[in-house]
Short mmCIF file of N, CA and C in Angstrom, two decimals:
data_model
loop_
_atom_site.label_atom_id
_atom_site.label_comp_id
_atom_site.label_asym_id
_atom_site.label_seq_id
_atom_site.Cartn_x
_atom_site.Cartn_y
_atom_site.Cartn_z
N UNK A 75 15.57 35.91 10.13
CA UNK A 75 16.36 34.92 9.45
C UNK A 75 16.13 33.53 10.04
N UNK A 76 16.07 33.19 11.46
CA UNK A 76 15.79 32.31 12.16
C UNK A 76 14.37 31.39 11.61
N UNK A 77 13.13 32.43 11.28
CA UNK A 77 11.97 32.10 10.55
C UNK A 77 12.19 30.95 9.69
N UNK A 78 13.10 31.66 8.47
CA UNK A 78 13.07 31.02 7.37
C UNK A 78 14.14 30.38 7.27
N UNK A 79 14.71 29.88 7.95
CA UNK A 79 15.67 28.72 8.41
C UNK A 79 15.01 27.40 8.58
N UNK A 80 13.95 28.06 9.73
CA UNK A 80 13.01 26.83 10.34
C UNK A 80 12.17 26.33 9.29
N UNK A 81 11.82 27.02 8.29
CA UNK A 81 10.69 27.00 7.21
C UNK A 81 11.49 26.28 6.06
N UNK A 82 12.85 26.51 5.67
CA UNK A 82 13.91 25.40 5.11
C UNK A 82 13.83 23.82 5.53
N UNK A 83 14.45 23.86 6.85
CA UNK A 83 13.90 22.83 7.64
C UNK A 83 12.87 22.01 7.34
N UNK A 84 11.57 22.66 7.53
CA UNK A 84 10.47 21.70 7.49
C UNK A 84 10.56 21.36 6.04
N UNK A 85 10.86 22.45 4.84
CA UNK A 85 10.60 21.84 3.42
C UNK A 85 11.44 20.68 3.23
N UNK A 86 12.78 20.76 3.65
CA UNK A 86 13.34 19.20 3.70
C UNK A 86 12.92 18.14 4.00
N UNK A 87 12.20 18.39 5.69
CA UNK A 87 11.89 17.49 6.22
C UNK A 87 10.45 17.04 5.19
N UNK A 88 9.76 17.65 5.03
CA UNK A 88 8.25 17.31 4.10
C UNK A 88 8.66 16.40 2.92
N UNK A 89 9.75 17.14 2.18
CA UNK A 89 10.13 16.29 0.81
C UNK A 89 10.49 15.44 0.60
N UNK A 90 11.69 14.91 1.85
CA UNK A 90 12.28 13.79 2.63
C UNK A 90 10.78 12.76 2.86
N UNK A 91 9.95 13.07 3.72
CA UNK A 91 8.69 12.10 3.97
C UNK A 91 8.17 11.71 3.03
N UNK A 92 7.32 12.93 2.28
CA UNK A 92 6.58 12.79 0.99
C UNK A 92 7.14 12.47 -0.16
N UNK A 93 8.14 12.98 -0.58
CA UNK A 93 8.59 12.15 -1.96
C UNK A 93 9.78 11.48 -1.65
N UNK A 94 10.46 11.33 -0.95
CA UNK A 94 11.47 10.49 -0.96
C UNK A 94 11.02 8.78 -0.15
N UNK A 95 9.86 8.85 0.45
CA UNK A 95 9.26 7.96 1.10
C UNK A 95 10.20 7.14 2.45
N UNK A 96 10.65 8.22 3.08
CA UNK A 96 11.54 8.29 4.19
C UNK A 96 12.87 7.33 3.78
N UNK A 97 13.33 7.18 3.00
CA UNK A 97 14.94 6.85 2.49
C UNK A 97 15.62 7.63 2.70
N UNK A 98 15.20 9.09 3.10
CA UNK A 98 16.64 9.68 3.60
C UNK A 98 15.82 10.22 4.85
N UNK A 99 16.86 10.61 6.14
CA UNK A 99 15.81 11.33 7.41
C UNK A 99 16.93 12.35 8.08
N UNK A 100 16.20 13.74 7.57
CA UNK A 100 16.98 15.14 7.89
C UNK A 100 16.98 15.26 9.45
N UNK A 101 18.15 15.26 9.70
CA UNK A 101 18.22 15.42 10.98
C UNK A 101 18.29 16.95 11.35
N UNK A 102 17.67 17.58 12.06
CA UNK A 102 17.40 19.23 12.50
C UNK A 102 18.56 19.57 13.37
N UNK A 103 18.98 20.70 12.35
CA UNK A 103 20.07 21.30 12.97
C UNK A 103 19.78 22.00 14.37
N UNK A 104 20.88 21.88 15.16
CA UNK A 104 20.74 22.32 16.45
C UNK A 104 21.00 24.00 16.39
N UNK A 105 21.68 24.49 16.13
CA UNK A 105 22.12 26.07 15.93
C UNK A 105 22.63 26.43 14.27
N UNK A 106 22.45 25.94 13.65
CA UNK A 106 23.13 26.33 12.41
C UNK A 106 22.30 26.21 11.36
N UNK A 107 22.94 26.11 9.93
CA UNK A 107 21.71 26.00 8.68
C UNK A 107 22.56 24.91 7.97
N UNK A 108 22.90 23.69 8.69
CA UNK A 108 23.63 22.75 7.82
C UNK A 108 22.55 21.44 7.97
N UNK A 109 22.08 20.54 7.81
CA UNK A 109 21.11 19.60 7.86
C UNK A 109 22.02 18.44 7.41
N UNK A 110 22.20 17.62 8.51
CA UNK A 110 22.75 16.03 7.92
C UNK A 110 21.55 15.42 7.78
N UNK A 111 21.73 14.95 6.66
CA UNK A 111 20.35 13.35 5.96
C UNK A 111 21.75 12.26 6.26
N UNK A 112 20.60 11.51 6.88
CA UNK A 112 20.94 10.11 7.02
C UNK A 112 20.52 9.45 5.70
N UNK A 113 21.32 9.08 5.16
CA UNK A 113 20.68 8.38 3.42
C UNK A 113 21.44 6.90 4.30
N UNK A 114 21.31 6.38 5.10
CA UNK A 114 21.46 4.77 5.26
C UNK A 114 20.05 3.86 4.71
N UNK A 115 19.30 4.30 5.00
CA UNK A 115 18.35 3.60 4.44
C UNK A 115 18.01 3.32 3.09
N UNK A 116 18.39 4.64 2.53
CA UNK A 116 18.19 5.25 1.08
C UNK A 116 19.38 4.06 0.19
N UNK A 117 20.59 4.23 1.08
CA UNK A 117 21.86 3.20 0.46
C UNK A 117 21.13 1.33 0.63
N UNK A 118 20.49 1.27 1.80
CA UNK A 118 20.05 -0.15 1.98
C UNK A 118 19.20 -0.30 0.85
N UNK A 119 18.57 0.14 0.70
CA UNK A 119 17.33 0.52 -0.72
C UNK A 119 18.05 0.20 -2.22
N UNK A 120 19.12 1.02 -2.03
CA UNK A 120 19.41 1.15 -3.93
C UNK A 120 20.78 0.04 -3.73
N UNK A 121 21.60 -0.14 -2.65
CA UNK A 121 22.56 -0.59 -2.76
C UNK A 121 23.00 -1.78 -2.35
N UNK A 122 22.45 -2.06 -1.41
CA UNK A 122 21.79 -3.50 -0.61
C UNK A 122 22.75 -3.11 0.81
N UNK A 123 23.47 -1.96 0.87
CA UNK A 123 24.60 -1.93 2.15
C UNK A 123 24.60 -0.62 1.98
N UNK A 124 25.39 0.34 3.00
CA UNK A 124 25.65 1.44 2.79
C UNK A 124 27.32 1.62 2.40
N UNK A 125 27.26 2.36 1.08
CA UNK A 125 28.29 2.09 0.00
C UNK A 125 28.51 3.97 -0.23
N UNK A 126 29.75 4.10 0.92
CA UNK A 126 29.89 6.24 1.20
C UNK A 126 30.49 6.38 -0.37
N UNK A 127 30.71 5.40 -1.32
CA UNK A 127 31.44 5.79 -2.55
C UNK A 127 30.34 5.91 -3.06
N UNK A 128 29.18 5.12 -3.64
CA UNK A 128 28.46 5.17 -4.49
C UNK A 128 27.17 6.44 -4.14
N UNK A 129 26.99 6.44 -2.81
CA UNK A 129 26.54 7.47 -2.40
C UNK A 129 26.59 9.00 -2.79
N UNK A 130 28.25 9.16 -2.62
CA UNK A 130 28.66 10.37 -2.99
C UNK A 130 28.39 10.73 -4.18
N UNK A 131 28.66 9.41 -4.90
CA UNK A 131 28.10 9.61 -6.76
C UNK A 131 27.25 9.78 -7.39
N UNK A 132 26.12 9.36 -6.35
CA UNK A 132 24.74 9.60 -6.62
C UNK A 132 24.85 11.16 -6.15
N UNK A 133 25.34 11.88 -5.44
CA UNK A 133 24.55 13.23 -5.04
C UNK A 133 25.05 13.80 -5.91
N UNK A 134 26.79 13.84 -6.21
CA UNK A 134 27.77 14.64 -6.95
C UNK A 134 27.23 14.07 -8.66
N UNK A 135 27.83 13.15 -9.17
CA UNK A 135 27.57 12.57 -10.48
C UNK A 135 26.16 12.96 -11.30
N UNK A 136 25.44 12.13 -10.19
CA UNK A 136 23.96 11.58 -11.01
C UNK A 136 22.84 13.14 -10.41
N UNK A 137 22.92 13.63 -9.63
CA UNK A 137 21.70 14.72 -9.00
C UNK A 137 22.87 16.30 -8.99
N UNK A 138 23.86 16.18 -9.33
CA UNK A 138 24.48 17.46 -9.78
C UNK A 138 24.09 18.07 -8.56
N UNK A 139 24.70 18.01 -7.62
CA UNK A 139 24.77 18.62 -5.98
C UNK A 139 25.95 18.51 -5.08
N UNK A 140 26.35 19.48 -5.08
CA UNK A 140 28.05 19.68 -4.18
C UNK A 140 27.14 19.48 -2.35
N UNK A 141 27.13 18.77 -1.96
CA UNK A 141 26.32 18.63 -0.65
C UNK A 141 28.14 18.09 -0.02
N UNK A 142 28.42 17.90 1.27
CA UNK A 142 29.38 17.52 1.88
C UNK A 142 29.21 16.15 2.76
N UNK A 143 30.43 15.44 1.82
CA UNK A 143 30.37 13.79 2.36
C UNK A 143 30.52 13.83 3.54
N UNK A 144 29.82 13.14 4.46
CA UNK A 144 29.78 12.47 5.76
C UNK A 144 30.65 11.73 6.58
N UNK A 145 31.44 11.31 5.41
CA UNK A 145 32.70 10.58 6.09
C UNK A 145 33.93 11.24 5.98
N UNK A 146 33.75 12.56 5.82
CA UNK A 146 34.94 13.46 5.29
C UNK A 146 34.85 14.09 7.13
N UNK A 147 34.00 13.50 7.91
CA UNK A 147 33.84 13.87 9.10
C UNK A 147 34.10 13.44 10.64
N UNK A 148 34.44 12.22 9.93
CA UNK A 148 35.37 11.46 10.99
C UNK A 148 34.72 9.73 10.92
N UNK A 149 34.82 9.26 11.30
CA UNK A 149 33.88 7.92 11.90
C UNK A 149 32.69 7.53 12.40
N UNK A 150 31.79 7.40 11.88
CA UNK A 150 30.33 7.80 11.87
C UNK A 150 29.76 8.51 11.03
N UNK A 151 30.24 8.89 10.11
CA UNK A 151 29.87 9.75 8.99
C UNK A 151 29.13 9.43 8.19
N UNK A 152 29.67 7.97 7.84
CA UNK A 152 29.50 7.11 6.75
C UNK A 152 27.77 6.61 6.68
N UNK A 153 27.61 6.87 5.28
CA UNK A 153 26.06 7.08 5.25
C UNK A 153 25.30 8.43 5.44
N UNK A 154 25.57 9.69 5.70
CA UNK A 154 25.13 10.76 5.88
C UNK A 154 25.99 11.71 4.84
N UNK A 155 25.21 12.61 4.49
CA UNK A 155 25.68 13.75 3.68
C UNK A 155 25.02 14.92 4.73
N UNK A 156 25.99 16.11 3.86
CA UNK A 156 25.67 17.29 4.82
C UNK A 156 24.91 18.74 3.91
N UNK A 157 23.68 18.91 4.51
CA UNK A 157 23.07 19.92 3.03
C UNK A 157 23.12 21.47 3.44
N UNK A 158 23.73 22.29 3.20
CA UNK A 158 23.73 23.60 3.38
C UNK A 158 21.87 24.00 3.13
N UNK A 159 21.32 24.62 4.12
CA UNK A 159 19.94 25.15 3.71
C UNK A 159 19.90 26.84 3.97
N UNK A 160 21.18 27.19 3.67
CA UNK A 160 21.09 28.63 3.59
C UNK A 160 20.57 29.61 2.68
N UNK A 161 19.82 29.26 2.01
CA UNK A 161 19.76 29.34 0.53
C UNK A 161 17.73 29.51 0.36
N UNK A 162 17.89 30.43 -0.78
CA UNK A 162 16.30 30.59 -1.37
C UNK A 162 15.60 29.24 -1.22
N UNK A 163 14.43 29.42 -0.93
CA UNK A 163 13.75 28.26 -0.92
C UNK A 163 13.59 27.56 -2.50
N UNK A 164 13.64 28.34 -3.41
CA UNK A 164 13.11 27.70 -5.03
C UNK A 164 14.46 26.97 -5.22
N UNK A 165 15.76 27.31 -4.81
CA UNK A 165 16.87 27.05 -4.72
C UNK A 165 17.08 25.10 -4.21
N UNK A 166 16.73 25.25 -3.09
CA UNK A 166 16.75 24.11 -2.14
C UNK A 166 15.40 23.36 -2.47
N UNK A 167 14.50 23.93 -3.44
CA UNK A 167 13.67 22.92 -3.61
C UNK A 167 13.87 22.28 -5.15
N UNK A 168 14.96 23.13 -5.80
CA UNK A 168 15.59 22.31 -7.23
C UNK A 168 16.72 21.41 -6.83
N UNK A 169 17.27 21.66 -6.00
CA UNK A 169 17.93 20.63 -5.47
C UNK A 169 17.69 19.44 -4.89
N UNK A 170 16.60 19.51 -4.06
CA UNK A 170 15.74 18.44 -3.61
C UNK A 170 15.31 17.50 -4.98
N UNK A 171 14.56 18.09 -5.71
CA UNK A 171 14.04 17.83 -6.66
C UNK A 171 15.49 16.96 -7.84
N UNK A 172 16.12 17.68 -7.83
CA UNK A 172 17.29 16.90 -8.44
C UNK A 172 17.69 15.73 -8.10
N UNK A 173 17.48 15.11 -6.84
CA UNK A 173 18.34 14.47 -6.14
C UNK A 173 16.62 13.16 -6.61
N UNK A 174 16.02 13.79 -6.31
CA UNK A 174 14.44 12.78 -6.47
C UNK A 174 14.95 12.37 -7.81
N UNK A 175 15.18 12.89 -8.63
CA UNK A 175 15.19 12.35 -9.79
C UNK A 175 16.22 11.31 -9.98
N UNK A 176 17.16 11.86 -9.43
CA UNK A 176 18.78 10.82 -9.84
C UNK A 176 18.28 9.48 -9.10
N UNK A 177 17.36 9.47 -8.10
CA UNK A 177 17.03 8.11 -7.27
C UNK A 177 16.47 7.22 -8.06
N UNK A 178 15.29 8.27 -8.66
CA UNK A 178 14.55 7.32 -9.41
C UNK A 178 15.07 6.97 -10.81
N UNK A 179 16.05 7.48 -11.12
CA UNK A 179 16.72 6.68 -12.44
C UNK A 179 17.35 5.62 -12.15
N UNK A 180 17.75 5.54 -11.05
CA UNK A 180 18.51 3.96 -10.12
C UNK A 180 18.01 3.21 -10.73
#
């Protein structure tokens, strides 16, 4: 299970580089299968600031993804979402893929 955890991991991290053109940067979970993306950059990009409302709307609204707000986490949150990668890879790569799209309709 550990394998294909790590192999989750990297597909984030790859899709994050390669198609998202580092606007968001998956930070590697230490013991678990939860992955915070830093989308600050991603918000500097589409929003001119990092904006945890419009953010959320983009993942929830516009890319149809229950991912967990960042600031629902205390102080420092703000700007990060939280991605469950427990999940089939074809799974987590329609989701990825969802989220590419809602950007580029911005």
């Amino acid at each position: 299970m550990l394998k294909y955890i790590e192999e989750n991991v990297l597909l984030v991290e790859k899709f994050c580089k390669d198609e998202l053109g580092g606007a968001i940067n998956p930070l590697r979970p230490q013991s678990s299968f939860l992955v915070w993306l830093d989308c600050r950059e991603l918000c500097k990009r589409l929003f001119g600031n990092v904006d945890q409302s419009k953010l959320v709307e983009l993942f929830v609204q516009k890319a149809k993804l229950a991912l967990n707000d960042g600031a629902a986490f205390g102080p420092g949150g703000e700007g990060y979402m939280r991605l469950n990668i427990g999940c089939g890879k074809e799974l987590l790569q329609q989701a990825l893929e969802q989220l590419k799209m809602a950007i580029n309709k911005l």
